[in-house]
GROMACS .gro file of C-alpha atoms in nm:
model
  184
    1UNK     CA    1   1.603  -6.444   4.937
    2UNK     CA    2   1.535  -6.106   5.063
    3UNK     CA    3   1.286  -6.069   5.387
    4UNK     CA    4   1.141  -5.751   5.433
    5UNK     CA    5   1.004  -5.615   5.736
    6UNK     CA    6   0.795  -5.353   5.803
    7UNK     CA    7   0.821  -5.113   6.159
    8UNK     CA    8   0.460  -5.067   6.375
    9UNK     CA    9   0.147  -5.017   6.241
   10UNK     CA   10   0.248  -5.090   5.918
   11UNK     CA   11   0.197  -5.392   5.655
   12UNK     CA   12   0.404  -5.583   5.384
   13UNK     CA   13   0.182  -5.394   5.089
   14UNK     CA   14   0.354  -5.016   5.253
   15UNK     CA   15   0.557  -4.755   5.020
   16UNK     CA   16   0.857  -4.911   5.087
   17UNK     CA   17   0.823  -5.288   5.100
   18UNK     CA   18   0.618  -5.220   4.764
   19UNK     CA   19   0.897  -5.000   4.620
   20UNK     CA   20   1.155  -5.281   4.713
   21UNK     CA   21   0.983  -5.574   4.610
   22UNK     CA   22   0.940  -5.423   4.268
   23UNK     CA   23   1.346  -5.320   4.241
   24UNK     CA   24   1.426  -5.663   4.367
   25UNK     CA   25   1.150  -5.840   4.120
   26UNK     CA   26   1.355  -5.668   3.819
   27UNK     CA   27   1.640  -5.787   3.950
   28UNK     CA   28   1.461  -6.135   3.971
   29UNK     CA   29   1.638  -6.159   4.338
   30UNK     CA   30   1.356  -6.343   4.539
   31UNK     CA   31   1.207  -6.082   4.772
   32UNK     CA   32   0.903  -6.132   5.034
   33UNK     CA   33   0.756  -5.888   5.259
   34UNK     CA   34   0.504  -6.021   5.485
   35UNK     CA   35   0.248  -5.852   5.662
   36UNK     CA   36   0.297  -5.927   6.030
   37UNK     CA   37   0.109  -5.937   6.319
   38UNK     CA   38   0.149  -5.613   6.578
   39UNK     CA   39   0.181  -5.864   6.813
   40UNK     CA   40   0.572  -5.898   6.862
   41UNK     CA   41   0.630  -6.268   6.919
   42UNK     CA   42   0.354  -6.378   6.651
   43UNK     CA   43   0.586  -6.115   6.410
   44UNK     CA   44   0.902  -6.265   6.567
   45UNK     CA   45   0.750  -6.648   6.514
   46UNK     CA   46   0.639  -6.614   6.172
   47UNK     CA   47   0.978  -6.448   6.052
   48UNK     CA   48   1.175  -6.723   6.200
   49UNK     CA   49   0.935  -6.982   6.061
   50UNK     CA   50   1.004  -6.819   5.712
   51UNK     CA   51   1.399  -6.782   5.775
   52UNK     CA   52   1.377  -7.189   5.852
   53UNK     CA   53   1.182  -7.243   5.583
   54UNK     CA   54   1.395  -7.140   5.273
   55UNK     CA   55   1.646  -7.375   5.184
   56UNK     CA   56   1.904  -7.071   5.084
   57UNK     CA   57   2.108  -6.805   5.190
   58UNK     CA   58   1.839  -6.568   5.333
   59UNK     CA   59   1.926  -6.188   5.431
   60UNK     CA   60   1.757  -5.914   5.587
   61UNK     CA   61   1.600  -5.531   5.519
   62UNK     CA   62   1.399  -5.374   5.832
   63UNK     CA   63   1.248  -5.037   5.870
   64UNK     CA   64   1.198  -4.880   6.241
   65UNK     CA   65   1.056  -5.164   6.468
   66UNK     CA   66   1.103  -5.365   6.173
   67UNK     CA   67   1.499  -5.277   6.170
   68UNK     CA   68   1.450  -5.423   6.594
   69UNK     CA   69   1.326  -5.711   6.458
   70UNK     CA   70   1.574  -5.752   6.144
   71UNK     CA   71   1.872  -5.656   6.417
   72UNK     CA   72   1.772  -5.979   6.642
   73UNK     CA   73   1.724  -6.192   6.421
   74UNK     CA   74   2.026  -6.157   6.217
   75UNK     CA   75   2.233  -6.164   6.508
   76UNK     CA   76   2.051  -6.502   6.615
   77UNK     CA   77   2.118  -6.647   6.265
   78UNK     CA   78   2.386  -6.480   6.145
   79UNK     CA   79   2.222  -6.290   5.841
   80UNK     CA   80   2.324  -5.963   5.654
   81UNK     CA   81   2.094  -5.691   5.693
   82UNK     CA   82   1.985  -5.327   5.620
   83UNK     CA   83   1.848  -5.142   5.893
   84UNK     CA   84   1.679  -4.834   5.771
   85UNK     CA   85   1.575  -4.565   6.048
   86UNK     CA   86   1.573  -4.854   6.332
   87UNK     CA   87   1.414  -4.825   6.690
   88UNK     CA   88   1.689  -4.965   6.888
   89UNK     CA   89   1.496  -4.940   7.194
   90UNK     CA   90   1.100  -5.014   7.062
   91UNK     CA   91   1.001  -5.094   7.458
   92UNK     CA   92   1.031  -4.700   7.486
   93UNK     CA   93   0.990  -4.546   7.208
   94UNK     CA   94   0.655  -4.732   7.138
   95UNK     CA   95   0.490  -4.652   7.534
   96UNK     CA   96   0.290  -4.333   7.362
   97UNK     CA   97   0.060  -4.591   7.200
   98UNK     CA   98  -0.050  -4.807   7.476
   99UNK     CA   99  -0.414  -4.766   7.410
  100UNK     CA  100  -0.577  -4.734   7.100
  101UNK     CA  101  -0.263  -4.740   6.831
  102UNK     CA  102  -0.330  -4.652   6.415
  103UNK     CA  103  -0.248  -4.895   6.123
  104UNK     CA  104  -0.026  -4.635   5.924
  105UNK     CA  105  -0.109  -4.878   5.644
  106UNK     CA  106  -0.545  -4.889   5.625
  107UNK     CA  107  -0.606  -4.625   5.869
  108UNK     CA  108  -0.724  -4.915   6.093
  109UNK     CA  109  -0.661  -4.912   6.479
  110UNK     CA  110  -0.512  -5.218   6.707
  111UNK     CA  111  -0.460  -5.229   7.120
  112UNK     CA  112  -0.110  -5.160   7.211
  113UNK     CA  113  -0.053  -5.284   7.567
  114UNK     CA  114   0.239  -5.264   7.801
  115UNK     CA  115   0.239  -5.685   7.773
  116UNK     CA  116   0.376  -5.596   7.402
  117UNK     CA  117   0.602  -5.338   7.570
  118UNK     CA  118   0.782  -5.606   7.763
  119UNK     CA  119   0.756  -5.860   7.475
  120UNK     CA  120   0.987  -5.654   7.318
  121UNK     CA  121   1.214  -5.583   7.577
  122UNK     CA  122   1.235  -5.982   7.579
  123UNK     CA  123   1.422  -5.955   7.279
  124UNK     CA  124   1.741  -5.891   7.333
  125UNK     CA  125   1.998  -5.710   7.110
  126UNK     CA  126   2.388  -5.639   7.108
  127UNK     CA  127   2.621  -5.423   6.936
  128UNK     CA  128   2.819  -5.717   6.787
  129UNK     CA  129   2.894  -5.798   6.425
  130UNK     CA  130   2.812  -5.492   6.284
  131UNK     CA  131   3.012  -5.601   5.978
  132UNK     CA  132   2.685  -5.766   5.847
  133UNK     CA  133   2.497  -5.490   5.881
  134UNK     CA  134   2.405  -5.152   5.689
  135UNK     CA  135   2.259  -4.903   5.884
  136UNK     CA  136   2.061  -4.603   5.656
  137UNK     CA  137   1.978  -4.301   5.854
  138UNK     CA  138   1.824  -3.953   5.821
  139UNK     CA  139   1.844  -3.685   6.061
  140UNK     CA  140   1.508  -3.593   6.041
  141UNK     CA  141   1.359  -3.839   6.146
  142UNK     CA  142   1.027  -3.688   6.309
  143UNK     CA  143   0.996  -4.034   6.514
  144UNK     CA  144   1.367  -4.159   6.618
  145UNK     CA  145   1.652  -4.011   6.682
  146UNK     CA  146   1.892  -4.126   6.400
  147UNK     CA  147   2.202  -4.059   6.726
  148UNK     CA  148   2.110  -4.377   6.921
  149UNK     CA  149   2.131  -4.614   6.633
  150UNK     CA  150   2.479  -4.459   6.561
  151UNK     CA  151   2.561  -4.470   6.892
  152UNK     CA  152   2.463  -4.846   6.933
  153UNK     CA  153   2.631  -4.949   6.593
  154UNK     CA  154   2.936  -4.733   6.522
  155UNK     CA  155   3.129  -4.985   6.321
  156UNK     CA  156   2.813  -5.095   6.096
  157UNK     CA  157   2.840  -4.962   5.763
  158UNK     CA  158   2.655  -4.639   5.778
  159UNK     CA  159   2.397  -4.398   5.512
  160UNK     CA  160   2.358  -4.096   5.710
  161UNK     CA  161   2.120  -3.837   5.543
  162UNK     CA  162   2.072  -3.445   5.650
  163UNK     CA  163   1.716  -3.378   5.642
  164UNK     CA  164   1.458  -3.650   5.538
  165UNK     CA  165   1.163  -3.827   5.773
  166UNK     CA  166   1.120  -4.160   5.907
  167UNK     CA  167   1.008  -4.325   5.610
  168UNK     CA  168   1.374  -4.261   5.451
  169UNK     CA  169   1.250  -4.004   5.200
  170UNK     CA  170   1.375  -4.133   4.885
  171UNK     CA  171   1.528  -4.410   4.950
  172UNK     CA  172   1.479  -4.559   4.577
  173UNK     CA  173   1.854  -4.383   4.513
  174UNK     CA  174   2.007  -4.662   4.735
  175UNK     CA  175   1.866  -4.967   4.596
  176UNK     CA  176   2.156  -5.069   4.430
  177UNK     CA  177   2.391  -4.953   4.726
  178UNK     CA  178   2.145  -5.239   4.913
  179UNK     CA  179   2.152  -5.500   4.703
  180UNK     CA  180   2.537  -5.469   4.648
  181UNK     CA  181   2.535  -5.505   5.067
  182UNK     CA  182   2.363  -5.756   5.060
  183UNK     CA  183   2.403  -5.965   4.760
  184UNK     CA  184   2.770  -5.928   4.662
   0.00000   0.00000   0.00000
């Protein structure tokens, strides 16, 4: 079973979780990617609920905050896991929106507050076995710097792209790279 997860403001029905689930659906690998709550510990709640939930081997793919998320919780339960353009430090890079902060997804609007701010920083995550884990990168990355996630986890297995944005602009050419990760 595949969990997706999906980075701030954004939903389980994006670009990317819909371009994944219909790789993985071909494949007929089981692949779910829920829409979560901006709130980060009714996010973090329901993805542990689901990880507890599914009587098999369960593994990871999370995009920006979503890649936060995916790195804590396969740390905590010792899942594999693609991290594509990851916030490695969400309780800063995530201040600007206090207020007032858009749904990428339905052009809807939520309140970001600094109690979410330190929600996240509740969270805590280390640089340890990185063997599990995939990191996929581009260097332009209008949102994060692609550096800090290298710097964090050199000895992850790493897709660094020149160019590109934060979405991972056209990431369909590593879906089989991913799935080998993370199924063989």
């Amino acid at each position: 079973m595949i969990i997706y997860i999906h980075g701030f403001g954004s939903s389980g029905l994006g670009g990317k979780s819909s371009q994944l689930r219909e790789y993985f659906n071909s494949k007929n690998i089981p692949f779910i990617a829920p829409s979560l709550s901006y709130i980060p510990n009714l996010a973090l709640e329901t993805l542990e609920e689901l990880i507890l939930s599914y009587n098999q081997e369960i593994t990871l793919i999370g995009s920006s905050l979503g890649g936060y998320y995916t790195l804590y919780l396969s740390q905590k339960y010792r899942l594999k896991a693609v991290l594509i353009n990851p916030s490695i430090k969400p309780y800063k890079t995530l201040k600007p929106y206090v207020g007032d902060a858009p749904s990428f997804y339905d052009e809807s609007s939520f309140k970001w507050t600094n109690t979410h701010i330190k929600s996240l920083k509740s969270y805590k995550i280390s640089p340890k076995k990185q063997k599990r884990l995939m990191l996929m990168l581009q260097k332009g990355d209008e949102t994060l710097d692609y550096q800090k996630a290298v710097d964090f986890l050199p000895k992850a297995k790493h897709i660094i792209e020149e160019n590109g944005n934060h979405s991972f602009e056209g990431i369909e050419r590593y879906f089989e790279k991913i799935e080998a990760f993370l199924v063989g």
